[in-house]
XYZ file of N, CA and C in Angstrom:
378
model
N 89.528 26.754 43.436
C 89.786 26.305 44.790
C 89.731 24.777 44.813
N 90.633 24.182 45.558
C 90.690 22.729 45.672
C 89.959 22.248 46.922
N 89.537 20.999 46.881
C 88.828 20.394 48.004
C 89.652 20.503 49.282
N 90.968 20.319 49.181
C 91.820 20.371 50.386
C 91.687 21.693 51.141
N 91.273 22.760 50.443
C 91.153 24.069 51.067
C 89.960 24.183 52.011
N 88.936 23.325 51.822
C 87.747 23.457 52.666
C 87.293 22.154 53.319
N 87.956 21.022 53.006
C 87.513 19.750 53.574
C 87.760 19.706 55.079
N 86.972 18.907 55.732
C 87.160 18.665 57.167
C 88.165 17.528 57.308
N 89.156 17.727 58.152
C 90.213 16.723 58.272
C 90.022 15.788 59.470
N 89.143 16.139 60.377
C 88.844 15.246 61.495
C 87.631 14.423 61.084
N 87.867 13.141 60.790
C 86.825 12.285 60.259
C 86.634 11.085 61.178
N 85.408 10.903 61.633
C 85.073 9.703 62.402
C 84.863 8.574 61.407
N 85.411 7.399 61.694
C 85.250 6.243 60.821
C 84.820 5.041 61.659
N 84.375 4.013 60.972
C 84.021 2.778 61.665
C 84.475 1.594 60.814
N 84.448 0.423 61.412
C 84.819 -0.791 60.711
C 83.583 -1.582 60.320
N 83.689 -2.429 59.316
C 82.529 -3.181 58.837
C 81.970 -4.170 59.862
N 82.779 -4.532 60.847
C 82.337 -5.474 61.869
C 81.582 -4.800 63.010
N 81.599 -3.479 63.052
C 80.917 -2.754 64.127
C 79.412 -2.947 64.000
N 78.728 -2.924 65.125
C 77.297 -3.225 65.131
C 76.445 -2.001 64.812
N 75.211 -2.284 64.425
C 74.239 -1.218 64.165
C 74.150 -0.302 65.381
N 74.042 -0.892 66.563
C 73.904 -0.103 67.789
C 75.111 0.796 68.026
N 76.308 0.262 67.860
C 77.524 1.040 68.090
C 77.631 2.209 67.117
N 77.367 1.946 65.841
C 77.475 2.999 64.831
C 76.376 4.048 65.034
N 75.169 3.615 65.378
C 74.091 4.568 65.655
C 74.469 5.466 66.839
N 75.105 4.892 67.850
C 75.552 5.681 69.003
C 76.627 6.682 68.593
N 77.528 6.268 67.689
C 78.550 7.197 67.187
C 77.889 8.362 66.449
N 76.895 8.048 65.631
C 76.203 9.095 64.881
C 75.558 10.096 65.830
N 74.964 9.594 66.906
C 74.347 10.486 67.889
C 75.409 11.324 68.596
N 76.471 10.682 69.056
C 77.521 11.376 69.810
C 78.181 12.487 68.998
N 78.468 12.207 67.726
C 79.197 13.167 66.901
C 78.289 13.967 65.953
N 76.966 13.767 66.071
C 75.976 14.470 65.257
C 76.269 14.290 63.764
N 76.328 13.016 63.343
C 76.652 12.669 61.960
C 75.501 11.916 61.313
N 75.341 12.096 60.018
C 74.338 11.360 59.261
C 74.942 10.229 58.462
N 76.270 10.242 58.323
C 76.958 9.171 57.612
C 78.388 9.063 58.130
N 78.915 7.859 58.030
C 80.273 7.585 58.526
C 80.979 6.691 57.506
N 82.214 7.045 57.136
C 82.979 6.159 56.256
C 83.294 4.837 56.951
N 83.190 3.753 56.191
C 83.502 2.419 56.698
C 84.852 2.010 56.116
N 85.796 1.735 57.011
C 87.147 1.349 56.587
C 87.408 -0.110 56.897
N 88.037 -0.779 55.942
C 88.506 -2.147 56.134
C 89.943 -2.202 55.681
N 90.820 -2.680 56.529
C 92.257 -2.699 56.230
C 92.765 -1.307 55.862
N 92.204 -0.283 56.510
C 92.647 1.091 56.300
C 92.114 1.764 55.054
N 91.354 1.035 54.222
C 90.828 1.601 52.981
C 89.320 1.780 53.047
N 88.821 2.745 52.302
C 87.390 3.029 52.257
C 86.658 1.882 51.585
N 85.751 1.261 52.321
C 84.942 0.161 51.792
C 83.521 0.611 51.471
N 83.111 1.718 52.078
C 81.757 2.209 51.861
C 81.402 3.286 52.860
N 80.134 3.648 52.828
C 79.597 4.615 53.774
C 78.375 3.980 54.423
N 78.205 4.234 55.700
C 76.982 3.822 56.393
C 76.239 5.098 56.756
N 74.949 5.126 56.472
C 74.158 6.320 56.730
C 73.088 6.034 57.770
N 72.558 7.114 58.335
C 71.457 6.949 59.270
C 70.265 6.286 58.573
N 70.096 6.567 57.292
C 69.017 5.933 56.520
C 69.259 4.429 56.380
N 70.511 4.012 56.145
C 70.823 2.579 56.090
C 70.408 1.902 57.392
N 70.746 2.532 58.498
C 70.437 1.945 59.801
C 68.935 1.802 59.992
N 68.178 2.834 59.634
C 66.731 2.793 59.834
C 66.041 1.861 58.841
N 66.308 2.054 57.548
C 65.581 1.309 56.517
C 66.102 -0.120 56.353
N 67.400 -0.258 56.184
C 67.963 -1.589 55.939
C 68.190 -2.387 57.212
N 68.298 -1.679 58.342
C 68.561 -2.350 59.606
C 67.308 -2.543 60.446
N 66.885 -1.482 61.081
C 65.777 -1.562 62.036
C 64.465 -1.967 61.366
N 64.084 -1.287 60.281
C 62.809 -1.600 59.617
C 62.816 -2.984 58.978
N 63.999 -3.515 58.706
C 64.109 -4.867 58.148
C 64.295 -5.913 59.244
N 64.150 -5.487 60.490
C 64.163 -6.355 61.671
C 65.494 -7.048 61.939
N 66.594 -6.372 61.575
C 67.903 -6.906 61.958
C 68.123 -6.601 63.432
N 68.731 -7.515 64.169
C 69.063 -7.227 65.567
C 70.093 -6.102 65.651
N 70.097 -5.408 66.756
C 71.008 -4.273 66.942
C 72.469 -4.701 66.993
N 72.742 -5.981 67.206
C 74.133 -6.447 67.225
C 74.600 -6.943 65.848
N 73.830 -6.643 64.811
C 74.200 -7.017 63.441
C 75.360 -6.154 62.967
N 76.377 -6.733 62.350
C 77.476 -5.931 61.782
C 76.951 -5.048 60.650
N 77.473 -3.843 60.572
C 76.956 -2.903 59.572
C 77.275 -3.305 58.148
N 78.260 -4.167 57.935
C 78.538 -4.556 56.550
C 77.378 -5.343 55.937
N 76.458 -5.823 56.761
C 75.281 -6.522 56.243
C 74.162 -5.575 55.822
N 74.247 -4.310 56.236
C 73.171 -3.377 55.888
C 73.640 -2.181 55.069
N 74.934 -1.966 54.958
C 75.410 -0.815 54.197
C 75.301 -1.089 52.703
N 75.242 -0.027 51.910
C 75.149 -0.169 50.458
C 76.338 -0.963 49.942
N 76.083 -1.816 48.971
C 77.158 -2.643 48.428
C 77.842 -1.996 47.227
N 77.335 -0.849 46.793
C 77.944 -0.138 45.671
C 79.339 0.347 46.053
N 80.189 0.491 45.053
C 81.503 1.083 45.291
C 81.281 2.513 45.792
N 81.954 2.900 46.857
C 81.713 4.234 47.410
C 82.219 5.340 46.483
N 81.441 6.408 46.405
C 81.890 7.598 45.688
C 82.872 8.325 46.577
N 83.886 8.923 45.963
C 84.894 9.634 46.738
C 85.516 10.730 45.897
N 86.173 11.642 46.567
C 86.901 12.705 45.894
C 88.354 12.665 46.299
N 89.114 13.608 45.744
C 90.526 13.724 46.090
C 90.795 15.139 46.585
N 91.853 15.317 47.354
C 92.152 16.657 47.870
C 92.452 17.674 46.770
N 92.948 17.223 45.623
C 93.350 18.171 44.587
C 92.261 18.444 43.550
N 91.110 17.776 43.663
C 90.045 18.077 42.713
C 89.413 19.420 43.058
N 88.791 20.025 42.090
C 88.169 21.323 42.345
C 86.927 21.126 43.208
N 86.635 22.127 44.000
C 85.436 22.090 44.828
C 84.207 21.990 43.933
N 84.247 22.646 42.792
C 83.112 22.599 41.867
C 82.871 21.171 41.373
N 83.930 20.460 41.002
C 83.773 19.074 40.551
C 83.238 18.185 41.673
N 83.741 18.370 42.876
C 83.269 17.587 44.021
C 81.800 17.896 44.305
N 81.444 19.174 44.245
C 80.051 19.564 44.481
C 79.136 18.964 43.429
N 79.585 18.904 42.193
C 78.787 18.288 41.123
C 78.517 16.814 41.434
N 79.539 16.094 41.889
C 79.361 14.688 42.267
C 78.324 14.577 43.377
N 78.427 15.457 44.361
C 77.529 15.406 45.502
C 76.091 15.702 45.091
N 75.898 16.716 44.285
C 74.548 17.095 43.863
C 73.936 16.002 42.984
N 74.692 15.521 42.015
C 74.170 14.493 41.096
C 73.815 13.197 41.811
N 74.511 12.900 42.892
C 74.288 11.650 43.615
C 73.549 11.838 44.933
N 73.089 13.044 45.170
C 72.326 13.373 46.387
C 73.087 13.019 47.659
N 74.356 13.432 47.701
C 75.209 13.174 48.862
C 75.355 14.433 49.694
N 75.298 14.269 50.988
C 75.573 15.397 51.879
C 77.039 15.430 52.277
N 77.697 14.272 52.184
C 79.112 14.160 52.551
C 79.840 13.335 51.504
N 81.057 13.753 51.194
C 81.884 13.040 50.233
C 83.223 12.747 50.885
N 83.566 11.458 51.053
C 84.876 11.145 51.619
C 85.978 11.547 50.637
N 87.041 12.080 51.185
C 88.180 12.523 50.377
C 89.326 11.549 50.634
N 89.819 10.952 49.542
C 90.793 9.876 49.642
C 92.067 10.248 48.895
N 93.189 9.942 49.530
C 94.500 10.165 48.913
C 95.352 8.934 49.183
N 95.908 8.369 48.130
C 96.735 7.162 48.235
C 96.008 6.050 48.995
N 94.715 5.897 48.719
C 93.923 4.827 49.309
C 93.442 5.056 50.725
N 93.753 6.203 51.318
C 93.369 6.479 52.705
C 92.445 7.685 52.783
N 91.470 7.603 53.688
C 90.560 8.730 53.909
C 91.328 9.821 54.638
N 91.398 10.994 54.014
C 92.139 12.111 54.600
C 91.232 13.281 54.957
N 89.960 13.177 54.586
C 89.049 14.266 54.892
C 87.632 13.941 54.467
N 86.757 14.898 54.725
C 85.359 14.774 54.350
C 84.898 16.143 53.857
N 84.271 16.159 52.699
C 83.677 17.385 52.182
C 82.197 17.333 52.499
N 81.711 18.349 53.171
C 80.317 18.412 53.593
C 79.617 19.456 52.740
N 78.470 19.077 52.184
C 77.760 19.947 51.263
C 77.474 21.321 51.860
N 77.197 21.376 53.140
C 76.909 22.669 53.763
C 78.131 23.582 53.808
N 79.324 23.021 53.601
C 80.542 23.834 53.563
C 80.817 24.396 52.179
N 80.097 23.889 51.199
C 80.259 24.355 49.827
C 79.250 25.473 49.610
N 79.737 26.668 49.304
C 78.835 27.804 49.117
C 78.490 27.973 47.651
N 77.325 28.543 47.417
C 76.855 28.783 46.060
C 76.585 30.267 45.914
N 77.060 30.867 44.801
C 76.828 32.291 44.617
C 75.437 32.534 44.042
N 75.079 33.790 43.852
C 73.748 34.163 43.411
C 73.401 33.640 42.024
N 74.379 33.377 41.172
C 74.140 32.874 39.832
C 74.114 31.350 39.797
N 74.053 30.699 40.963
C 74.017 29.241 41.082
C 75.298 28.569 40.604
N 76.381 29.284 40.600
C 77.669 28.673 40.283
C 78.430 28.477 41.583
N 79.089 27.341 41.698
C 79.865 27.099 42.897
C 81.019 28.069 42.944
N 81.154 28.758 44.050
C 82.181 29.770 44.257
C 82.097 30.746 43.146
């Protein structure tokens, strides 16, 4: 089975210039723990609720701080629609990700959520 078969295609995104407060409000409104950050239409990173709390609030950044100052600077991990769900799940488990942005031709086209990936009784994906 390919990622495209189970990925979520409605993806909330934000820009790197958006503020901590705005992104935190989006997370509350849409019940999200992470949001892809797009710059010039391409995935630049992910902002997580943990980034906001630990790197933002606990580090005493003002709520009007742009999220690009607190988001991880690592290259974002991503998958493709044609990769196997098992390969995507392996990336997620090894990197402790709950969500994996799915990118095609440089654009975010979906999100794979770990809770959507089922595991059989023998601990093999699907």
